[in-house]
Amino acid sequence: MAMTATVGHAHADPHHIGVVIEHPGPAPKRIVTAYGFWVFLLSDIVMFSCFFAAYAVLSGQTAGGPKGAEIFEQRNVAIETVCLLLSSFTCGMASIAADVRNRFWFYLGMSVTCVLGLIFLVIEFREFADLVGRGYGPSRSAFLTAFFSLVGCHGLHVSAGVLWLLTMMAQVFAKGFRADVLRRMMCFALFWHALDIIWVGVFSVVYLLGGAP
Amino acid sequence: MLGKLDWSAIPFDQPIPLVAGAVVLVAIFGVLAWVAVKGHLPYLWHEWITSVDHKRIGVMYILLASVMLLRGGSDAIMMRIQQAVAYQSQGYLPPEHYNQIFSAHGTIMIFFVAMPFVIGLMNLVVPLQLGVRDVAFPTLNSVGFWLTATGALLVNISLVVGEFARTGWLAFPPLSELSYSPGVGVDYYAWSLQISGVGTLVAGINLVTTVLKLRTRGMNYLRMPMFCWTTLASNLLIVAAFPILTATLAMLLLDRYLGFHFFTNEAGGNVMMFMNLIWAWGHPEVYILVLPAFGIFSEVVSTFSGKALFGYRSMVLATMAICVISFMVWLHHFFTMGAGPNVNAIFGIASMIIAVPTGVKIYNWLFTMYGGRIRFATPMLWSVGFMVTFIIGGLTGVLVAVPPADFMLHNSMFLVAHFHNVIIGGVLFGAFAGFEYWFPKAFGFRLDERWGKAAFWFTFTGFYVTFMPLYIVGMLGMTRRMQHYDVAAWRPWMIIAALGMAVLTMGVICQIVQLVVSIRNREALRDRTGDPWDGRSLEWATSSPPPVFNFAFHPDVRGEDAYWDMKVHARQQSFEHDVPEYQDIEMPRNSPTGFVCAFFATIMGFALIWHIWWMVILGGIGAFATFVVFAWRDHDEYVIPAAEVAAIDRVNIEERRSLVSMAGAV
């Protein structure tokens, strides 16, 4: 068998000039997990960009219904934004706490993140309920369809994130800071921060641009 | 209680689907009963259904694809017969039934035959070629497969319970909107694709991560086998394109379920946005399918020519060029939309540019064969047949990439002939080549060559007899999806096409016979070397079938064609007799997660299609519970002790050493 267990051949590659950097072999689990999750996040962002594109196409199609400027309340959106950005910070604190294995700060950071996420969701839900109540539901016009879908899709992601967050806290409670729990925590943090980035897009494209008279 | 579901959903008045459904049910229960009586259920559960081994999952993917190929093929036979007899008459199929058949045929062939076939081959082979033990996320891999199976199951349920979409394989609105398609057909279509699409995305993420992060020592990017490169390109496309499909179908579903207005005619909806979105996924999809096939041909041509692949680096470059350009041409699917000459010209030119890297590939394969010692085994036959056929398909593709020509040929049978030319001649031939080529690796014995060659010649001939007439009737003005027609000039060609279909069917039968004969003669066809074709890449370096851990230790790669290198060195230096130091190997534990996920996904999908809301909630809770239970596992790995690894590996080494020394003595 020609396959040997010996290591460290620095065979010169005839196609290259100079030193060849040998590939060291499979990456450690932590890297693989994070990498895979990044790829997933990119795919998720592609999905969001479809809803952004749909919004861009349909934002003028109000079919006699209200325009964006008439229904958006900038104050609510400002509070939502502050909550979400702050929650990213507290999520970061929870990640650091997990890295140094500090349970107290981990629970505290996660709890605050959870509360901020829930406040965000409540405000968004009230905004939606209010619009539907005034007859401006998603079936009123293509513009409202695109608006509800884009913002709602983000809200759905935040809800899933909250569910995941609670599962993470339960996991740390039951299993402690085990290697696989920490890897999941890393993925959760990536997810939560990515939602923030997408919110910045939603906030700018929908509320800032669309809110301008 | 049961939403829209009642007895009227079952088509008692239509004998064809009912009989077909009954036959399938009898077959399924027959197989299940046989398995249960023989006591194979535990084996099936522990070794296959809950397996997270990439090789097993790959085999199951291919099995699923093969079964669905028979289903999609039956649809094709029915369509060819219908068009042969439906001259100045209704034919034997009622129009709405015929419409369901062509929609189901397209949907099944793309999503549940071509996709699982190539993903199955990639799953089976790529970790072996990279010299590693499994894919990046083994359990997720199992989830992906079972979700694909859920989608296939839902499509087949639609045969008997309710109906399938009558809207064509991409369900264009406004026809697919609630006002024009009030039945459950489009919902079957959308939910089965939504669920299996998640499975495909998962597989894509998994394989991208595997290729980029899990390569054995020394396997630099430019030492990866070509199939790994095309796998990477194809899965990058999956990751970038499938979310578009998910979003588009979600929009269509929102329109249908909640009265949204993405693609409706009223309230400002935009139908052409659907075209843009669906083809922004759909065009890359073509390359998702064909790039892995290109990789298979590269492996096969180089192995059976006994030469390294000609122009390896240009091949890599061509692959990645196709990967990028394929995302910039989607609009050529609707030149007639009225986007204007400038837009059409740009997309027309971009479409034609793809022919350049594809041409580079064709020449590379030809030059690989040039001066080589060619063996015309079955995989090589499929490859050469591909080269001839695919060139025709590619040229007609360039033709329809010319916008003025496309205005003539849009939605004609010419187009149908063109894409069958590339999908059958490219993807299916590639899948069959890969099937024949890697079968001994997966099961430890070869397939019967005589039946394999017969299958090739029947399929090859049948393909030409079926599809060349379609080019002609397309030129004569026949549009696609016709239930019946009154033009005398089309008739003879439609009859020839139907005869061609009969020849094609012979090819399929030969392939089934080949499998049966080979399994019967498996002792005579046994491959003890692990390297039946004198292969060049690492999958041939381990035994066939490979042990669960693939390699006793990570192979050390020192150049392109890693295993060929090792063999050459071994012949020169005889054998290095130092016994390697074996180490314990950690392998992922089996898990029913994938199967349970698919169980709940099936329940949820079915409930959503029929508006059975309590069942949807039940399915959702079940899915979350599965997730938590999976996350709660304490031991997701087990250890194979070094002694056991050594014992398994020693047998493999001894077997090879004896065979090689025998060969050396000759």
Short mmCIF file of N, CA, C and O in Angstrom, two decimals, chain B residues 2-44:
data_model
loop_
_atom_site.label_atom_id
_atom_site.label_comp_id
_atom_site.label_asym_id
_atom_site.label_seq_id
_atom_site.Cartn_x
_atom_site.Cartn_y
_atom_site.Cartn_z
N LEU B 2 -61.08 17.85 8.30
CA LEU B 2 -60.11 17.44 7.29
C LEU B 2 -59.93 18.50 6.20
O LEU B 2 -59.49 18.20 5.10
N GLY B 3 -60.25 19.74 6.53
CA GLY B 3 -60.02 20.80 5.56
C GLY B 3 -60.78 20.57 4.27
O GLY B 3 -61.97 20.30 4.27
N LYS B 4 -60.03 20.67 3.14
CA LYS B 4 -60.68 20.50 1.84
C LYS B 4 -60.77 19.04 1.42
O LYS B 4 -61.25 18.73 0.35
N LEU B 5 -60.25 18.16 2.28
CA LEU B 5 -60.13 16.76 1.87
C LEU B 5 -61.44 16.00 2.06
O LEU B 5 -61.99 15.97 3.15
N ASP B 6 -61.96 15.41 1.01
CA ASP B 6 -63.10 14.49 1.14
C ASP B 6 -63.01 13.46 0.02
O ASP B 6 -62.02 13.40 -0.71
N TRP B 7 -64.05 12.62 -0.10
CA TRP B 7 -63.95 11.51 -1.05
C TRP B 7 -63.82 11.96 -2.49
O TRP B 7 -63.32 11.22 -3.33
N SER B 8 -64.28 13.19 -2.79
CA SER B 8 -64.20 13.63 -4.18
C SER B 8 -62.75 13.83 -4.61
O SER B 8 -62.47 13.98 -5.80
N ALA B 9 -61.82 13.82 -3.65
CA ALA B 9 -60.41 14.00 -4.00
C ALA B 9 -59.86 12.78 -4.72
O ALA B 9 -58.85 12.87 -5.41
N ILE B 10 -60.50 11.64 -4.52
CA ILE B 10 -59.98 10.42 -5.14
C ILE B 10 -60.70 10.19 -6.47
O ILE B 10 -61.92 10.11 -6.52
N PRO B 11 -59.94 10.14 -7.56
CA PRO B 11 -60.55 10.14 -8.90
C PRO B 11 -61.10 8.78 -9.30
O PRO B 11 -60.51 8.07 -10.10
N PHE B 12 -62.26 8.42 -8.71
CA PHE B 12 -62.83 7.10 -9.01
C PHE B 12 -63.23 6.96 -10.47
O PHE B 12 -63.34 5.86 -10.99
N ASP B 13 -63.45 8.11 -11.13
CA ASP B 13 -63.91 8.05 -12.52
C ASP B 13 -62.76 7.91 -13.50
O ASP B 13 -62.97 7.72 -14.68
N GLN B 14 -61.52 8.05 -13.02
CA GLN B 14 -60.39 7.98 -13.95
C GLN B 14 -59.58 6.72 -13.70
O GLN B 14 -58.90 6.59 -12.69
N PRO B 15 -59.65 5.78 -14.64
CA PRO B 15 -59.02 4.49 -14.40
C PRO B 15 -57.49 4.54 -14.36
O PRO B 15 -56.87 3.84 -13.55
N ILE B 16 -56.87 5.42 -15.17
CA ILE B 16 -55.41 5.33 -15.31
C ILE B 16 -54.68 5.64 -13.99
O ILE B 16 -53.92 4.81 -13.50
N PRO B 17 -54.94 6.83 -13.38
CA PRO B 17 -54.23 7.09 -12.12
C PRO B 17 -54.62 6.11 -11.03
O PRO B 17 -53.79 5.75 -10.18
N LEU B 18 -55.87 5.66 -11.05
CA LEU B 18 -56.33 4.77 -9.99
C LEU B 18 -55.61 3.43 -10.07
O LEU B 18 -55.11 2.90 -9.07
N VAL B 19 -55.52 2.91 -11.32
CA VAL B 19 -54.84 1.62 -11.50
C VAL B 19 -53.35 1.78 -11.16
O VAL B 19 -52.76 0.97 -10.43
N ALA B 20 -52.77 2.89 -11.66
CA ALA B 20 -51.34 3.12 -11.39
C ALA B 20 -51.11 3.20 -9.88
O ALA B 20 -50.19 2.59 -9.34
N GLY B 21 -52.00 3.96 -9.20
CA GLY B 21 -51.87 4.10 -7.76
C GLY B 21 -52.00 2.77 -7.06
O GLY B 21 -51.23 2.44 -6.14
N ALA B 22 -52.97 1.95 -7.53
CA ALA B 22 -53.17 0.65 -6.90
C ALA B 22 -51.94 -0.23 -7.07
O ALA B 22 -51.48 -0.88 -6.12
N VAL B 23 -51.37 -0.20 -8.29
CA VAL B 23 -50.17 -1.02 -8.54
C VAL B 23 -49.04 -0.59 -7.62
O VAL B 23 -48.36 -1.42 -6.99
N VAL B 24 -48.86 0.75 -7.50
CA VAL B 24 -47.78 1.25 -6.65
C VAL B 24 -48.00 0.83 -5.20
O VAL B 24 -47.09 0.36 -4.51
N LEU B 25 -49.26 0.96 -4.73
CA LEU B 25 -49.56 0.60 -3.35
C LEU B 25 -49.29 -0.88 -3.11
O LEU B 25 -48.66 -1.25 -2.11
N VAL B 26 -49.74 -1.71 -4.06
CA VAL B 26 -49.51 -3.15 -3.91
C VAL B 26 -48.01 -3.42 -3.87
O VAL B 26 -47.52 -4.19 -3.03
N ALA B 27 -47.26 -2.75 -4.76
CA ALA B 27 -45.81 -2.97 -4.80
C ALA B 27 -45.17 -2.56 -3.48
O ALA B 27 -44.37 -3.30 -2.89
N ILE B 28 -45.56 -1.37 -2.96
CA ILE B 28 -44.96 -0.88 -1.73
C ILE B 28 -45.27 -1.84 -0.57
O ILE B 28 -44.37 -2.26 0.17
N PHE B 29 -46.56 -2.21 -0.47
CA PHE B 29 -46.92 -3.09 0.65
C PHE B 29 -46.31 -4.47 0.47
O PHE B 29 -45.94 -5.12 1.44
N GLY B 30 -46.19 -4.90 -0.80
CA GLY B 30 -45.53 -6.18 -1.06
C GLY B 30 -44.10 -6.15 -0.55
O GLY B 30 -43.67 -7.05 0.19
N VAL B 31 -43.37 -5.10 -0.92
CA VAL B 31 -41.97 -5.00 -0.49
C VAL B 31 -41.89 -4.91 1.03
O VAL B 31 -41.10 -5.61 1.68
N LEU B 32 -42.76 -4.08 1.63
CA LEU B 32 -42.74 -3.93 3.08
C LEU B 32 -43.04 -5.26 3.77
O LEU B 32 -42.37 -5.64 4.74
N ALA B 33 -44.05 -5.97 3.23
CA ALA B 33 -44.41 -7.25 3.83
C ALA B 33 -43.25 -8.24 3.72
O ALA B 33 -42.89 -8.91 4.69
N TRP B 34 -42.65 -8.27 2.54
CA TRP B 34 -41.51 -9.17 2.34
C TRP B 34 -40.38 -8.83 3.32
O TRP B 34 -39.82 -9.71 3.98
N VAL B 35 -40.11 -7.53 3.45
CA VAL B 35 -39.04 -7.10 4.37
C VAL B 35 -39.37 -7.52 5.80
O VAL B 35 -38.52 -8.04 6.53
N ALA B 36 -40.64 -7.30 6.19
CA ALA B 36 -41.02 -7.61 7.56
C ALA B 36 -40.98 -9.11 7.81
O ALA B 36 -40.44 -9.56 8.83
N VAL B 37 -41.51 -9.90 6.85
CA VAL B 37 -41.55 -11.35 7.04
C VAL B 37 -40.15 -11.93 7.11
O VAL B 37 -39.83 -12.78 7.95
N LYS B 38 -39.28 -11.44 6.24
CA LYS B 38 -37.91 -11.94 6.23
C LYS B 38 -37.09 -11.44 7.42
O LYS B 38 -35.95 -11.85 7.61
N GLY B 39 -37.68 -10.51 8.18
CA GLY B 39 -36.96 -10.00 9.35
C GLY B 39 -35.86 -9.02 9.01
O GLY B 39 -34.89 -8.88 9.73
N HIS B 40 -36.01 -8.33 7.89
CA HIS B 40 -34.97 -7.36 7.50
C HIS B 40 -35.19 -5.97 8.08
O HIS B 40 -34.35 -5.09 7.87
N LEU B 41 -36.32 -5.78 8.76
CA LEU B 41 -36.62 -4.42 9.22
C LEU B 41 -35.53 -3.81 10.10
O LEU B 41 -35.12 -2.67 9.87
N PRO B 42 -35.05 -4.56 11.12
CA PRO B 42 -33.99 -3.96 11.96
C PRO B 42 -32.77 -3.59 11.13
O PRO B 42 -32.18 -2.52 11.31
N TYR B 43 -32.42 -4.49 10.18
CA TYR B 43 -31.26 -4.19 9.33
C TYR B 43 -31.49 -2.90 8.57
O TYR B 43 -30.63 -2.01 8.53
N LEU B 44 -32.68 -2.80 7.98
CA LEU B 44 -32.99 -1.61 7.18
C LEU B 44 -32.93 -0.36 8.04
O LEU B 44 -32.40 0.68 7.64
#
